[in-house]
């Protein structure tokens, strides 16, 4: 499952419903197969019948009495009816039917739910009213009996839910329901389609009542005889989806991973509604895994067959442009873990075949909120989906990169197709049983991050990728569009090549291989996101530090493109939206600043957290209080080495300085002279062209943004720096010295940078006592010398009275950064409250002295001893500016620790 790079579709992640199925009469048989006394007849038609109700004419269910207390496999899928009727599998259960008086009870077979065969046990799921009977049959009301939908998903994971058996069942109640279809379906199933309105609660309060279709499939339980269950995942080398833990007779629990039976073909079908230009991409994504599992095949689904379908593993194309997501699930034998069928939903968001479509898609992703099921939760639902993530921000960023390259429509279509290949491969990997691996990017091969853009540009222009590169060790990672598209190109041009971790994980799951940890590329999954700093989604390259730094700088460089695209979206919007004048388009400086500083902020917060590095953690057999200091030191050494490789902290953090803001305006001006931007096709297919007046308005607004952005960006940056770990501020360690040097350099940038063309020129009268030592008069010097030893004091004339004031001509500089920013900069080198009190001491002393010298030299006075209320300036307007300059800098000077 994945969003953007796949993710469980949020529309359904809040709607995982599962059918009620109960415990039966099995005797806790340790093998998967039913005990002889509870084995159902081979054909479903030998146990059930479908007959018309004599009153309503609607189909009703009939069960033969000799089928009572026999084991059947009940599977189900829920399909929400609003917006896009996609579906999701529910928990499969082995059930039995038991009569008690005038009711027919649905029970769950006890095997896997008991620790003893010596005591009677019955696990009730629901009950049906018996409408009528014959000597051999019972007619019952399935619709009324299935008035509750049990909120349990098929897939689970011991890393999330643990290995312990849980008897708890969450339910969602139905308000209204009816049976839409009851029939026998090939090869050997009873199909029941129920339409129900369920009770739900809105996230905004109140109640909701979404409508769903629940498809039930009932068949005789027959586990595959030659299926070999997989081994537990350790979640250090790899992770697999699992069925619910089963109790064993010795009191332990058995956890089975989900996988197909590899002794027979594993066939995936491409839905018949898939656009012709994407069918081969879907097939290639499926066949990516054939390099490890030769049994995998890809074909076309029959016309009219759509997911979820119990007889086909369907890769379903969904025309849903605003979804921008994909997800997959599978249903398995609840005793063995054998995957019986699965499906993936691929939404048409990924079908961007032209610059116009890319622009339209960005507009939709940025402006249209996710609705419907993302705002609804089931009453009683308490399971967390194994994959749920909103990809829109990352996908919008990536599409902006594609637009900025001025690629042709043909090249953009190729990128889209290659991206779809990667998305499908990711989803099929889930159906095969694999979990996410967000550490895939940490094990790249021949893919230096500094060459990332050049590699992507060459791929865009010429459809070529250097031989031997691997953008990840796993397709189960969430990768940026650039890396995913490159991998899709490799699937297309070099079929059969499988990434190293994908190969290792499948071989562990399907062939029982047991490699050493050191021989398997790094692995981390959803539950590790909060545990490891470098377990990240949508990152690229082996260094999180380098990627974060490059992302921040890249976001700044791409700002002019985003500005111009915003004007295009306003002038030529999607169909149904009114165009806006360019004068009405504004920009939120806070949001723009956050987009630039965000990657750095996330990086520094990661350092300050209690997380470890997954790469470092692999070096230790365990991490506890016994070795946490050793682990921390190893991580610090690793960070120091990486920062040194990248040119130091100041280079890594990429602080935005004054000269960077001028480039925003210049780059925007250049784009507005580019014919590809000045005119073209809009989001709704209409043509547009900016006239000169509009260009001038856009440039004026851009200039306003460039002028106001520094304050927002710098405030954000200054709020990040104090977040570095206090433990790093140790003057005896290299990292502490590096931190002091970084803070000193940043403080100097913010404290000393001035606007060279803007000064306050004035002749001011200052107290003579404020004259600095360098301006002491020669007369005063001789007077002082006359009282020194060896001189005759009586022979010297008396010193003249010193004047009370003096006039000074000054040019007071206007500082680039605001008073608030400079106050924060002055306090950056403050030492920790406890321990390491000497950290930054030398830098603090020197910085304060240099700042005082700047102020003294600017005012031609002893700044600290000059008070604003003692200044005498003739011109009122100039007096106000001079007074403000003195008062502001008094505040800044007092902020030094």
Short mmCIF file of N, CA and C in Angstrom, two decimals, residues 390-510:
data_model
loop_
_atom_site.label_atom_id
_atom_site.label_comp_id
_atom_site.label_asym_id
_atom_site.label_seq_id
_atom_site.Cartn_x
_atom_site.Cartn_y
_atom_site.Cartn_z
N UNK A 390 -0.53 10.97 3.27
CA UNK A 390 -0.96 11.91 2.25
C UNK A 390 0.29 12.33 1.46
N UNK A 391 0.32 11.97 0.18
CA UNK A 391 1.50 12.20 -0.63
C UNK A 391 1.48 13.53 -1.36
N UNK A 392 0.43 14.31 -1.29
CA UNK A 392 0.21 15.38 -2.25
C UNK A 392 1.32 16.42 -2.29
N UNK A 393 1.84 16.79 -1.13
CA UNK A 393 2.88 17.82 -1.12
C UNK A 393 4.12 17.36 -1.88
N UNK A 394 4.52 16.11 -1.65
CA UNK A 394 5.71 15.58 -2.32
C UNK A 394 5.47 15.42 -3.82
N UNK A 395 4.30 14.93 -4.20
CA UNK A 395 4.01 14.73 -5.61
C UNK A 395 3.95 16.07 -6.33
N UNK A 396 3.34 17.06 -5.69
CA UNK A 396 3.27 18.40 -6.28
C UNK A 396 4.68 18.96 -6.49
N UNK A 397 5.56 18.78 -5.50
CA UNK A 397 6.94 19.24 -5.63
C UNK A 397 7.62 18.58 -6.83
N UNK A 398 7.45 17.26 -6.93
CA UNK A 398 8.11 16.53 -8.00
C UNK A 398 7.60 16.95 -9.37
N UNK A 399 6.30 17.16 -9.50
CA UNK A 399 5.75 17.60 -10.77
C UNK A 399 6.25 18.99 -11.14
N UNK A 400 6.46 19.83 -10.13
CA UNK A 400 7.04 21.14 -10.38
C UNK A 400 8.44 21.02 -10.95
N UNK A 401 9.21 20.02 -10.50
CA UNK A 401 10.54 19.79 -11.05
C UNK A 401 10.44 19.41 -12.54
N UNK A 402 9.45 18.57 -12.86
CA UNK A 402 9.27 18.18 -14.26
C UNK A 402 8.94 19.40 -15.12
N UNK A 403 8.05 20.25 -14.62
CA UNK A 403 7.69 21.45 -15.38
C UNK A 403 8.89 22.36 -15.60
N UNK A 404 9.72 22.47 -14.59
CA UNK A 404 10.85 23.40 -14.66
C UNK A 404 11.89 23.00 -15.69
N UNK A 405 11.80 21.77 -16.20
CA UNK A 405 12.81 21.30 -17.16
C UNK A 405 12.47 21.67 -18.59
N UNK A 406 11.26 22.24 -18.83
CA UNK A 406 10.82 22.56 -20.20
C UNK A 406 10.82 21.33 -21.10
N UNK A 407 10.45 20.17 -20.54
CA UNK A 407 10.42 18.94 -21.30
C UNK A 407 9.26 18.94 -22.29
N UNK A 408 9.40 18.15 -23.33
CA UNK A 408 8.33 18.01 -24.32
C UNK A 408 7.21 17.14 -23.75
N UNK A 409 6.04 17.22 -24.37
CA UNK A 409 4.92 16.39 -23.93
C UNK A 409 5.26 14.91 -24.05
N UNK A 410 5.99 14.54 -25.10
CA UNK A 410 6.36 13.13 -25.28
C UNK A 410 7.24 12.65 -24.14
N UNK A 411 8.18 13.48 -23.72
CA UNK A 411 9.06 13.10 -22.61
C UNK A 411 8.29 13.02 -21.29
N UNK A 412 7.35 13.94 -21.10
CA UNK A 412 6.55 13.93 -19.87
C UNK A 412 5.70 12.67 -19.82
N UNK A 413 5.11 12.25 -20.95
CA UNK A 413 4.34 11.01 -20.98
C UNK A 413 5.23 9.82 -20.62
N UNK A 414 6.44 9.82 -21.12
CA UNK A 414 7.36 8.72 -20.80
C UNK A 414 7.68 8.68 -19.31
N UNK A 415 7.87 9.86 -18.70
CA UNK A 415 8.12 9.92 -17.26
C UNK A 415 6.92 9.34 -16.50
N UNK A 416 5.72 9.72 -16.93
CA UNK A 416 4.51 9.23 -16.29
C UNK A 416 4.41 7.72 -16.38
N UNK A 417 4.67 7.17 -17.56
CA UNK A 417 4.60 5.71 -17.74
C UNK A 417 5.63 4.99 -16.88
N UNK A 418 6.84 5.54 -16.84
CA UNK A 418 7.87 4.91 -16.01
C UNK A 418 7.53 5.00 -14.53
N UNK A 419 6.94 6.11 -14.16
CA UNK A 419 6.54 6.25 -12.76
C UNK A 419 5.46 5.23 -12.41
N UNK A 420 4.50 5.03 -13.31
CA UNK A 420 3.45 4.03 -13.09
C UNK A 420 4.06 2.64 -12.94
N UNK A 421 5.09 2.34 -13.72
CA UNK A 421 5.77 1.04 -13.57
C UNK A 421 6.23 0.83 -12.13
N UNK A 422 6.86 1.86 -11.57
CA UNK A 422 7.37 1.75 -10.21
C UNK A 422 6.23 1.64 -9.20
N UNK A 423 5.16 2.42 -9.39
CA UNK A 423 4.02 2.37 -8.48
C UNK A 423 3.41 0.97 -8.47
N UNK A 424 3.22 0.40 -9.65
CA UNK A 424 2.61 -0.93 -9.74
C UNK A 424 3.53 -1.98 -9.12
N UNK A 425 4.83 -1.88 -9.39
CA UNK A 425 5.77 -2.83 -8.79
C UNK A 425 5.70 -2.77 -7.27
N UNK A 426 5.60 -1.57 -6.74
CA UNK A 426 5.49 -1.40 -5.28
C UNK A 426 4.24 -2.09 -4.75
N UNK A 427 3.11 -1.87 -5.41
CA UNK A 427 1.85 -2.46 -4.94
C UNK A 427 1.83 -3.97 -5.07
N UNK A 428 2.37 -4.47 -6.16
CA UNK A 428 2.45 -5.93 -6.33
C UNK A 428 3.35 -6.53 -5.25
N UNK A 429 4.42 -5.81 -4.90
CA UNK A 429 5.28 -6.29 -3.82
C UNK A 429 4.51 -6.47 -2.53
N UNK A 430 3.58 -5.55 -2.24
CA UNK A 430 2.74 -5.71 -1.06
C UNK A 430 1.87 -6.95 -1.17
N UNK A 431 1.24 -7.14 -2.32
CA UNK A 431 0.36 -8.31 -2.50
C UNK A 431 1.16 -9.60 -2.33
N UNK A 432 2.42 -9.59 -2.77
CA UNK A 432 3.28 -10.75 -2.60
C UNK A 432 3.65 -10.98 -1.15
N UNK A 433 3.43 -9.97 -0.29
CA UNK A 433 3.67 -10.15 1.14
C UNK A 433 4.67 -9.21 1.75
N UNK A 434 5.32 -8.34 0.97
CA UNK A 434 6.40 -7.50 1.49
C UNK A 434 5.87 -6.22 2.13
N UNK A 435 6.52 -5.81 3.20
CA UNK A 435 6.23 -4.54 3.86
C UNK A 435 7.11 -3.44 3.26
N UNK A 436 6.81 -2.21 3.65
CA UNK A 436 7.64 -1.09 3.22
C UNK A 436 9.07 -1.25 3.71
N UNK A 437 9.99 -0.69 2.94
CA UNK A 437 11.38 -0.57 3.38
C UNK A 437 11.84 0.85 3.10
N UNK A 438 11.71 1.71 4.10
CA UNK A 438 12.06 3.12 3.94
C UNK A 438 13.57 3.36 4.02
N UNK A 439 14.34 2.30 4.25
CA UNK A 439 15.80 2.45 4.26
C UNK A 439 16.40 2.12 2.91
N UNK A 440 15.56 1.88 1.91
CA UNK A 440 16.08 1.51 0.60
C UNK A 440 17.04 2.53 0.03
N UNK A 441 16.75 3.80 0.24
CA UNK A 441 17.60 4.85 -0.33
C UNK A 441 18.97 4.90 0.32
N UNK A 442 19.14 4.30 1.49
CA UNK A 442 20.42 4.34 2.18
C UNK A 442 21.44 3.42 1.53
N UNK A 443 20.98 2.54 0.67
CA UNK A 443 21.88 1.54 0.06
C UNK A 443 21.93 1.70 -1.45
N UNK A 444 21.98 2.95 -1.92
CA UNK A 444 22.06 3.18 -3.37
C UNK A 444 23.40 2.69 -3.89
N UNK A 445 23.46 2.54 -5.21
CA UNK A 445 24.69 2.06 -5.84
C UNK A 445 25.00 2.95 -7.04
N UNK A 446 26.22 3.48 -7.06
CA UNK A 446 26.66 4.32 -8.19
C UNK A 446 25.70 5.49 -8.43
N UNK A 447 25.20 6.08 -7.35
CA UNK A 447 24.21 7.16 -7.48
C UNK A 447 24.56 8.28 -6.52
N UNK A 448 25.66 9.01 -6.81
CA UNK A 448 26.04 10.13 -5.92
C UNK A 448 25.00 11.24 -6.01
N UNK A 449 24.68 11.78 -4.87
CA UNK A 449 23.60 12.77 -4.82
C UNK A 449 23.94 14.04 -5.58
N UNK A 450 25.23 14.37 -5.65
CA UNK A 450 25.60 15.59 -6.37
C UNK A 450 25.38 15.45 -7.87
N UNK A 451 25.21 14.22 -8.37
CA UNK A 451 24.95 13.99 -9.79
C UNK A 451 23.47 13.66 -10.04
N UNK A 452 22.68 13.75 -9.00
CA UNK A 452 21.27 13.36 -9.12
C UNK A 452 20.54 14.15 -10.20
N UNK A 453 20.68 15.48 -10.17
CA UNK A 453 19.95 16.30 -11.13
C UNK A 453 20.44 16.03 -12.55
N UNK A 454 21.74 15.88 -12.73
CA UNK A 454 22.28 15.62 -14.06
C UNK A 454 21.78 14.29 -14.61
N UNK A 455 21.71 13.28 -13.73
CA UNK A 455 21.21 11.96 -14.16
C UNK A 455 19.75 12.06 -14.57
N UNK A 456 18.96 12.78 -13.80
CA UNK A 456 17.53 12.91 -14.12
C UNK A 456 17.34 13.71 -15.41
N UNK A 457 18.12 14.76 -15.60
CA UNK A 457 18.00 15.56 -16.81
C UNK A 457 18.36 14.75 -18.05
N UNK A 458 19.39 13.93 -17.95
CA UNK A 458 19.77 13.08 -19.08
C UNK A 458 18.67 12.06 -19.38
N UNK A 459 18.07 11.53 -18.33
CA UNK A 459 16.95 10.60 -18.52
C UNK A 459 15.79 11.31 -19.20
N UNK A 460 15.48 12.53 -18.77
CA UNK A 460 14.38 13.28 -19.36
C UNK A 460 14.61 13.56 -20.85
N UNK A 461 15.80 14.01 -21.16
CA UNK A 461 16.08 14.45 -22.54
C UNK A 461 16.25 13.28 -23.50
N UNK A 462 17.01 12.27 -23.05
CA UNK A 462 17.45 11.24 -23.98
C UNK A 462 17.04 9.82 -23.61
N UNK A 463 16.26 9.67 -22.52
CA UNK A 463 15.80 8.34 -22.10
C UNK A 463 16.98 7.40 -21.84
N UNK A 464 18.03 7.92 -21.26
CA UNK A 464 19.18 7.10 -20.93
C UNK A 464 19.50 7.23 -19.45
N UNK A 465 19.92 6.13 -18.87
CA UNK A 465 20.31 6.06 -17.46
C UNK A 465 21.66 5.36 -17.40
N UNK A 466 22.64 5.88 -16.66
CA UNK A 466 23.96 5.24 -16.60
C UNK A 466 23.85 3.78 -16.16
N UNK A 467 24.66 2.94 -16.75
CA UNK A 467 24.67 1.53 -16.39
C UNK A 467 25.11 1.35 -14.94
N UNK A 468 24.47 0.42 -14.26
CA UNK A 468 24.92 0.02 -12.94
C UNK A 468 24.42 0.85 -11.78
N UNK A 469 23.59 1.90 -12.03
CA UNK A 469 23.10 2.68 -10.90
C UNK A 469 21.87 2.02 -10.30
N UNK A 470 21.74 2.18 -9.02
CA UNK A 470 20.54 1.75 -8.29
C UNK A 470 20.10 2.91 -7.42
N UNK A 471 18.90 3.44 -7.67
CA UNK A 471 18.43 4.59 -6.90
C UNK A 471 17.95 4.18 -5.52
N UNK A 472 17.85 2.87 -5.28
CA UNK A 472 17.43 2.34 -3.99
C UNK A 472 17.79 0.87 -3.97
N UNK A 473 17.75 0.27 -2.78
CA UNK A 473 17.91 -1.18 -2.70
C UNK A 473 16.56 -1.88 -2.71
N UNK A 474 15.46 -1.07 -2.73
CA UNK A 474 14.14 -1.69 -2.62
C UNK A 474 13.08 -0.84 -3.29
N UNK A 475 12.24 -1.48 -4.08
CA UNK A 475 11.09 -0.81 -4.66
C UNK A 475 10.01 -0.61 -3.62
N UNK A 476 10.16 -1.18 -2.42
CA UNK A 476 9.18 -1.02 -1.36
C UNK A 476 9.42 0.24 -0.54
N UNK A 477 10.38 1.05 -0.97
CA UNK A 477 10.62 2.36 -0.37
C UNK A 477 9.59 3.34 -0.93
N UNK A 478 9.40 4.49 -0.24
CA UNK A 478 8.70 5.63 -0.81
C UNK A 478 9.79 6.53 -1.36
N UNK A 479 9.94 6.56 -2.68
CA UNK A 479 11.00 7.35 -3.30
C UNK A 479 10.41 8.58 -3.98
N UNK A 480 11.21 9.62 -4.14
CA UNK A 480 10.74 10.76 -4.94
C UNK A 480 10.46 10.33 -6.36
N UNK A 481 9.67 11.14 -7.07
CA UNK A 481 9.31 10.82 -8.44
C UNK A 481 10.54 10.60 -9.31
N UNK A 482 11.57 11.40 -9.12
CA UNK A 482 12.75 11.29 -9.96
C UNK A 482 13.35 9.89 -9.89
N UNK A 483 13.53 9.38 -8.67
CA UNK A 483 14.14 8.06 -8.50
C UNK A 483 13.19 6.94 -8.97
N UNK A 484 11.90 7.11 -8.73
CA UNK A 484 10.94 6.10 -9.16
C UNK A 484 10.88 6.01 -10.68
N UNK A 485 10.87 7.17 -11.35
CA UNK A 485 10.81 7.16 -12.82
C UNK A 485 12.06 6.51 -13.41
N UNK A 486 13.21 6.80 -12.82
CA UNK A 486 14.45 6.17 -13.30
C UNK A 486 14.36 4.66 -13.14
N UNK A 487 13.83 4.20 -12.01
CA UNK A 487 13.69 2.75 -11.83
C UNK A 487 12.68 2.17 -12.82
N UNK A 488 11.62 2.91 -13.10
CA UNK A 488 10.66 2.45 -14.11
C UNK A 488 11.33 2.30 -15.47
N UNK A 489 12.22 3.23 -15.81
CA UNK A 489 12.95 3.12 -17.07
C UNK A 489 13.81 1.86 -17.09
N UNK A 490 14.40 1.53 -15.95
CA UNK A 490 15.22 0.32 -15.87
C UNK A 490 14.37 -0.93 -16.02
N UNK A 491 13.15 -0.92 -15.47
CA UNK A 491 12.25 -2.07 -15.67
C UNK A 491 11.93 -2.24 -17.15
N UNK A 492 11.76 -1.12 -17.83
CA UNK A 492 11.38 -1.15 -19.25
C UNK A 492 12.53 -1.60 -20.13
N UNK A 493 13.74 -1.16 -19.82
CA UNK A 493 14.88 -1.43 -20.70
C UNK A 493 15.73 -2.61 -20.25
N UNK A 494 15.58 -3.02 -19.00
CA UNK A 494 16.39 -4.13 -18.48
C UNK A 494 15.53 -5.05 -17.62
N UNK A 495 14.53 -5.70 -18.23
CA UNK A 495 13.62 -6.56 -17.43
C UNK A 495 14.38 -7.72 -16.78
N UNK A 496 13.90 -8.09 -15.61
CA UNK A 496 14.52 -9.20 -14.89
C UNK A 496 15.48 -8.78 -13.81
N UNK A 497 15.89 -7.50 -13.82
CA UNK A 497 16.79 -7.00 -12.79
C UNK A 497 15.98 -6.56 -11.58
N UNK A 498 16.32 -7.11 -10.41
CA UNK A 498 15.57 -6.84 -9.17
C UNK A 498 16.51 -6.21 -8.15
N UNK A 499 16.04 -5.19 -7.47
CA UNK A 499 16.85 -4.51 -6.47
C UNK A 499 17.27 -5.48 -5.36
N UNK A 500 18.45 -5.26 -4.75
CA UNK A 500 19.03 -6.24 -3.81
C UNK A 500 18.14 -6.59 -2.62
N UNK A 501 17.54 -5.59 -1.95
CA UNK A 501 16.74 -5.94 -0.79
C UNK A 501 15.45 -6.63 -1.20
N UNK A 502 14.87 -6.23 -2.33
CA UNK A 502 13.66 -6.92 -2.80
C UNK A 502 13.96 -8.39 -3.03
N UNK A 503 15.09 -8.67 -3.63
CA UNK A 503 15.47 -10.06 -3.88
C UNK A 503 15.66 -10.82 -2.56
N UNK A 504 16.41 -10.22 -1.65
CA UNK A 504 16.69 -10.89 -0.38
C UNK A 504 15.40 -11.15 0.39
N UNK A 505 14.50 -10.16 0.44
CA UNK A 505 13.25 -10.31 1.20
C UNK A 505 12.37 -11.39 0.60
N UNK A 506 12.23 -11.42 -0.73
CA UNK A 506 11.41 -12.46 -1.36
C UNK A 506 12.01 -13.84 -1.16
N UNK A 507 13.32 -13.94 -1.24
CA UNK A 507 13.96 -15.24 -1.04
C UNK A 507 13.79 -15.73 0.39
N UNK A 508 13.78 -14.82 1.35
CA UNK A 508 13.52 -15.21 2.74
C UNK A 508 12.07 -15.69 2.89
N UNK A 509 11.13 -14.98 2.25
CA UNK A 509 9.71 -15.29 2.42
C UNK A 509 9.32 -16.54 1.66
N UNK A 510 9.76 -16.66 0.41
CA UNK A 510 9.28 -17.74 -0.45
C UNK A 510 10.18 -18.98 -0.46
#
